[in-house]
Amino acid sequence: INQTWSTWGDSLWFNEPNITHDGIEAAQSGAMLDNRQAWLGTIATGPGRLSFWWKVSSEPDYDFLEFYINGWLQNRISGQVDWQQIVCNVPPGTNTLYWRYAKDENTANGLDAGWVDEVVLTPGVWLEPVGSPVNGLAQLLLHGIPGRQYEVQVSSNLLNWTQLILLTPNNSSTPVFDFNAN
């Protein structure tokens, strides 16, 4: 993501050229004492798909590297975990993305650090249910890139798909459409 990054907490994240996934540079949480935490964050505009690589070297089940979207924990890892890719949806609008490395009140293990590398946000579509289905009829709200056409398909068995509708969002509205939820 070509965004502005911030780091805060008891220790700051820094650029690490030697422990990386892509061989260039990764963000690493700074050294810290027990019962401390370090945050790394940015703002991203959705909708889209976010992907990143992360790893951690910490006390298993006590010290964690965590990932949040808008304050909601999405995933966490602990122990000796090598590079893993995470892919998730980013909702429409302005979103806060942040990673936190947190240590508990005692015991050091491993390198006591977390790393984040290759953070990429790919703009894309986001379907959001509107309310609950009524009499088998549901509504979906399509958040997409203005001017781009989207084909919505349905399936009852995930093998055979049928086109439900073609939609093109514009700058002033986000399409809402009905479909039979049965």
mmCIF file of C-alpha atoms in Angstrom:
data_model
loop_
_atom_site.group_PDB
_atom_site.id
_atom_site.type_symbol
_atom_site.label_atom_id
_atom_site.label_comp_id
_atom_site.label_asym_id
_atom_site.label_seq_id
_atom_site.Cartn_x
_atom_site.Cartn_y
_atom_site.Cartn_z
ATOM 1 C CA ILE A 1 0.000 0.000 0.000
ATOM 2 C CA ASN A 2 1.411 3.371 -0.952
ATOM 3 C CA GLN A 3 0.024 4.997 2.172
ATOM 4 C CA THR A 4 1.262 6.892 5.154
ATOM 5 C CA TRP A 5 2.295 4.510 7.902
ATOM 6 C CA SER A 6 2.305 5.221 11.632
ATOM 7 C CA THR A 7 3.868 3.386 14.551
ATOM 8 C CA TRP A 8 3.095 3.909 18.225
ATOM 9 C CA GLY A 9 3.115 2.186 21.592
ATOM 10 C CA ASP A 10 5.846 1.154 24.004
ATOM 11 C CA SER A 11 8.226 0.366 21.152
ATOM 12 C CA LEU A 12 8.205 1.476 17.508
ATOM 13 C CA TRP A 13 8.217 -0.629 14.364
ATOM 14 C CA PHE A 14 11.151 -0.142 11.989
ATOM 15 C CA ASN A 15 12.298 -1.143 8.473
ATOM 16 C CA GLU A 16 14.183 -4.445 8.566
ATOM 17 C CA PRO A 17 16.305 -5.306 5.475
ATOM 18 C CA ASN A 18 17.513 -8.772 6.596
ATOM 19 C CA ILE A 19 14.371 -10.640 7.729
ATOM 20 C CA THR A 20 11.914 -10.219 4.851
ATOM 21 C CA HIS A 21 9.562 -12.279 2.730
ATOM 22 C CA ASP A 22 10.335 -10.568 -0.570
ATOM 23 C CA GLY A 23 14.061 -10.049 0.061
ATOM 24 C CA ILE A 24 13.759 -6.255 0.073
ATOM 25 C CA GLU A 25 12.497 -4.904 3.386
ATOM 26 C CA ALA A 26 9.854 -5.715 6.003
ATOM 27 C CA ALA A 27 8.423 -3.903 9.008
ATOM 28 C CA GLN A 28 9.612 -5.338 12.336
ATOM 29 C CA SER A 29 8.289 -4.606 15.804
ATOM 30 C CA GLY A 30 10.879 -2.988 18.047
ATOM 31 C CA ALA A 31 12.455 -4.555 21.118
ATOM 32 C CA MET A 32 10.271 -4.308 24.193
ATOM 33 C CA LEU A 33 9.969 -5.271 27.808
ATOM 34 C CA ASP A 34 7.291 -7.521 29.309
ATOM 35 C CA ASN A 35 3.673 -6.336 29.361
ATOM 36 C CA ARG A 36 4.242 -3.929 26.462
ATOM 37 C CA GLN A 37 2.944 -3.523 22.899
ATOM 38 C CA ALA A 38 3.912 -1.962 19.572
ATOM 39 C CA TRP A 39 1.466 -0.839 16.870
ATOM 40 C CA LEU A 40 1.861 -0.338 13.101
ATOM 41 C CA GLY A 41 -1.008 1.186 11.146
ATOM 42 C CA THR A 42 -2.300 2.852 8.027
ATOM 43 C CA ILE A 43 -5.553 4.007 6.435
ATOM 44 C CA ALA A 44 -6.981 2.237 3.375
ATOM 45 C CA THR A 45 -9.986 3.049 1.211
ATOM 46 C CA GLY A 46 -12.146 0.077 0.283
ATOM 47 C CA PRO A 47 -13.721 -1.931 -1.022
ATOM 48 C CA GLY A 48 -10.939 -4.304 -1.903
ATOM 49 C CA ARG A 49 -8.855 -7.359 -1.098
ATOM 50 C CA LEU A 50 -5.940 -6.904 1.252
ATOM 51 C CA SER A 51 -3.013 -9.302 1.230
ATOM 52 C CA PHE A 52 0.141 -9.300 3.319
ATOM 53 C CA TRP A 53 2.809 -11.636 4.624
ATOM 54 C CA TRP A 54 3.640 -11.898 8.316
ATOM 55 C CA LYS A 55 5.701 -13.951 10.723
ATOM 56 C CA VAL A 56 6.368 -14.013 14.452
ATOM 57 C CA SER A 57 8.984 -15.304 16.882
ATOM 58 C CA SER A 58 7.429 -15.173 20.344
ATOM 59 C CA GLU A 59 6.405 -17.049 23.471
ATOM 60 C CA PRO A 60 3.703 -19.470 22.211
ATOM 61 C CA ASP A 61 0.134 -18.670 23.321
ATOM 62 C CA TYR A 62 1.185 -15.623 25.384
ATOM 63 C CA ASP A 63 2.869 -13.089 23.065
ATOM 64 C CA PHE A 64 0.961 -12.357 19.854
ATOM 65 C CA LEU A 65 1.199 -10.636 16.483
ATOM 66 C CA GLU A 66 -2.334 -9.487 15.660
ATOM 67 C CA PHE A 67 -4.064 -7.855 12.697
ATOM 68 C CA TYR A 68 -7.077 -5.515 13.017
ATOM 69 C CA ILE A 69 -9.468 -3.803 10.599
ATOM 70 C CA ASN A 70 -11.395 -0.889 12.115
ATOM 71 C CA GLY A 71 -10.624 -2.075 15.630
ATOM 72 C CA TRP A 72 -11.811 -5.652 15.056
ATOM 73 C CA LEU A 73 -9.316 -8.461 15.482
ATOM 74 C CA GLN A 74 -9.048 -10.393 12.205
ATOM 75 C CA ASN A 75 -6.244 -12.849 12.944
ATOM 76 C CA ARG A 76 -3.387 -13.530 15.355
ATOM 77 C CA ILE A 77 -0.297 -15.713 15.439
ATOM 78 C CA SER A 78 2.034 -16.750 18.233
ATOM 79 C CA GLY A 79 5.125 -18.914 18.742
ATOM 80 C CA GLN A 80 7.595 -19.673 15.961
ATOM 81 C CA VAL A 81 5.554 -19.039 12.813
ATOM 82 C CA ASP A 82 7.366 -18.607 9.494
ATOM 83 C CA TRP A 83 6.055 -16.367 6.712
ATOM 84 C CA GLN A 84 2.322 -16.814 6.056
ATOM 85 C CA GLN A 85 0.141 -14.915 3.625
ATOM 86 C CA ILE A 86 -3.139 -13.451 4.839
ATOM 87 C CA VAL A 87 -5.860 -12.346 2.389
ATOM 88 C CA CYS A 88 -9.027 -10.604 3.560
ATOM 89 C CA ASN A 89 -11.764 -8.245 2.415
ATOM 90 C CA VAL A 90 -11.607 -4.543 3.231
ATOM 91 C CA PRO A 91 -15.053 -2.930 3.484
ATOM 92 C CA PRO A 92 -16.138 0.168 1.559
ATOM 93 C CA GLY A 93 -15.001 3.573 2.749
ATOM 94 C CA THR A 94 -12.133 4.653 4.963
ATOM 95 C CA ASN A 95 -10.649 1.860 7.068
ATOM 96 C CA THR A 96 -7.948 1.665 9.707
ATOM 97 C CA LEU A 97 -5.585 -1.269 9.300
ATOM 98 C CA TYR A 98 -3.157 -2.060 12.065
ATOM 99 C CA TRP A 99 -0.867 -4.726 13.377
ATOM 100 C CA ARG A 100 0.026 -5.128 17.047
ATOM 101 C CA TYR A 101 2.826 -7.107 18.645
ATOM 102 C CA ALA A 102 1.994 -7.609 22.320
ATOM 103 C CA LYS A 103 3.983 -9.255 25.115
ATOM 104 C CA ASP A 104 2.486 -10.625 28.309
ATOM 105 C CA GLU A 105 3.781 -9.901 31.811
ATOM 106 C CA ASN A 106 6.733 -12.330 31.788
ATOM 107 C CA THR A 107 8.969 -14.744 29.861
ATOM 108 C CA ALA A 108 10.940 -13.979 26.737
ATOM 109 C CA ASN A 109 11.034 -16.540 23.948
ATOM 110 C CA GLY A 110 12.496 -16.515 20.442
ATOM 111 C CA LEU A 111 13.313 -13.124 18.953
ATOM 112 C CA ASP A 112 10.267 -11.550 20.651
ATOM 113 C CA ALA A 113 9.211 -9.759 17.473
ATOM 114 C CA GLY A 114 6.710 -9.708 14.633
ATOM 115 C CA TRP A 115 7.224 -8.856 10.962
ATOM 116 C CA VAL A 116 4.875 -7.612 8.227
ATOM 117 C CA ASP A 117 5.802 -7.540 4.548
ATOM 118 C CA GLU A 118 4.275 -6.983 1.087
ATOM 119 C CA VAL A 119 1.039 -5.238 2.120
ATOM 120 C CA VAL A 120 -1.132 -4.910 -1.025
ATOM 121 C CA LEU A 121 -4.688 -3.603 -1.366
ATOM 122 C CA THR A 122 -6.401 -4.512 -4.638
ATOM 123 C CA PRO A 123 -9.568 -2.468 -5.250
ATOM 124 C CA GLY A 124 -12.577 -4.637 -5.884
ATOM 125 C CA VAL A 125 -16.151 -5.569 -5.216
ATOM 126 C CA TRP A 126 -17.872 -5.985 -1.887
ATOM 127 C CA LEU A 127 -21.375 -7.418 -1.484
ATOM 128 C CA GLU A 128 -23.207 -6.556 1.712
ATOM 129 C CA PRO A 129 -26.574 -7.948 2.827
ATOM 130 C CA VAL A 130 -29.216 -5.327 3.633
ATOM 131 C CA GLY A 131 -31.351 -6.519 6.530
ATOM 132 C CA SER A 132 -32.732 -10.045 6.739
ATOM 133 C CA PRO A 133 -34.546 -11.930 3.968
ATOM 134 C CA VAL A 134 -38.315 -11.360 3.961
ATOM 135 C CA ASN A 135 -40.550 -14.009 2.337
ATOM 136 C CA GLY A 136 -37.489 -15.537 0.675
ATOM 137 C CA LEU A 137 -36.453 -12.217 -0.888
ATOM 138 C CA ALA A 138 -33.127 -10.678 0.150
ATOM 139 C CA GLN A 139 -31.339 -7.472 -0.777
ATOM 140 C CA LEU A 140 -27.631 -7.021 -1.439
ATOM 141 C CA LEU A 141 -25.723 -3.779 -1.622
ATOM 142 C CA LEU A 142 -22.906 -3.773 -4.194
ATOM 143 C CA HIS A 143 -19.843 -1.676 -3.404
ATOM 144 C CA GLY A 144 -17.547 -1.553 -6.385
ATOM 145 C CA ILE A 145 -15.267 0.631 -8.422
ATOM 146 C CA PRO A 146 -17.309 3.349 -10.177
ATOM 147 C CA GLY A 147 -17.644 2.765 -13.911
ATOM 148 C CA ARG A 148 -16.599 -0.890 -13.743
ATOM 149 C CA GLN A 149 -19.233 -3.481 -14.661
ATOM 150 C CA TYR A 150 -19.960 -6.391 -12.299
ATOM 151 C CA GLU A 151 -21.757 -9.614 -13.031
ATOM 152 C CA VAL A 152 -23.516 -11.164 -10.041
ATOM 153 C CA GLN A 153 -24.074 -14.900 -10.295
ATOM 154 C CA VAL A 154 -26.036 -17.325 -8.113
ATOM 155 C CA SER A 155 -25.767 -21.037 -7.470
ATOM 156 C CA SER A 156 -27.637 -23.582 -5.380
ATOM 157 C CA ASN A 157 -24.807 -26.151 -5.441
ATOM 158 C CA LEU A 158 -21.600 -24.123 -6.032
ATOM 159 C CA LEU A 159 -21.029 -26.065 -9.260
ATOM 160 C CA ASN A 160 -23.574 -24.586 -11.669
ATOM 161 C CA TRP A 161 -23.791 -20.783 -11.805
ATOM 162 C CA THR A 162 -26.384 -18.501 -13.419
ATOM 163 C CA GLN A 163 -26.108 -14.782 -14.093
ATOM 164 C CA LEU A 164 -28.429 -12.843 -11.791
ATOM 165 C CA ILE A 165 -27.697 -9.277 -12.870
ATOM 166 C CA LEU A 166 -25.123 -6.955 -14.485
ATOM 167 C CA LEU A 167 -24.439 -3.753 -12.527
ATOM 168 C CA THR A 168 -22.259 -0.682 -13.060
ATOM 169 C CA PRO A 169 -21.870 1.539 -9.967
ATOM 170 C CA ASN A 170 -21.371 5.257 -10.551
ATOM 171 C CA ASN A 171 -19.889 7.976 -8.347
ATOM 172 C CA SER A 172 -23.227 9.007 -6.829
ATOM 173 C CA SER A 173 -24.847 5.696 -5.882
ATOM 174 C CA THR A 174 -24.179 2.129 -4.917
ATOM 175 C CA PRO A 175 -26.585 -0.382 -6.543
ATOM 176 C CA VAL A 176 -28.979 -2.331 -4.361
ATOM 177 C CA PHE A 177 -30.618 -5.362 -5.912
ATOM 178 C CA ASP A 178 -33.076 -8.037 -4.823
ATOM 179 C CA PHE A 179 -32.696 -11.758 -5.238
ATOM 180 C CA ASN A 180 -34.594 -14.867 -4.199
ATOM 181 C CA ALA A 181 -32.823 -16.223 -1.110
ATOM 182 C CA ASN A 182 -34.417 -19.688 -1.400
#
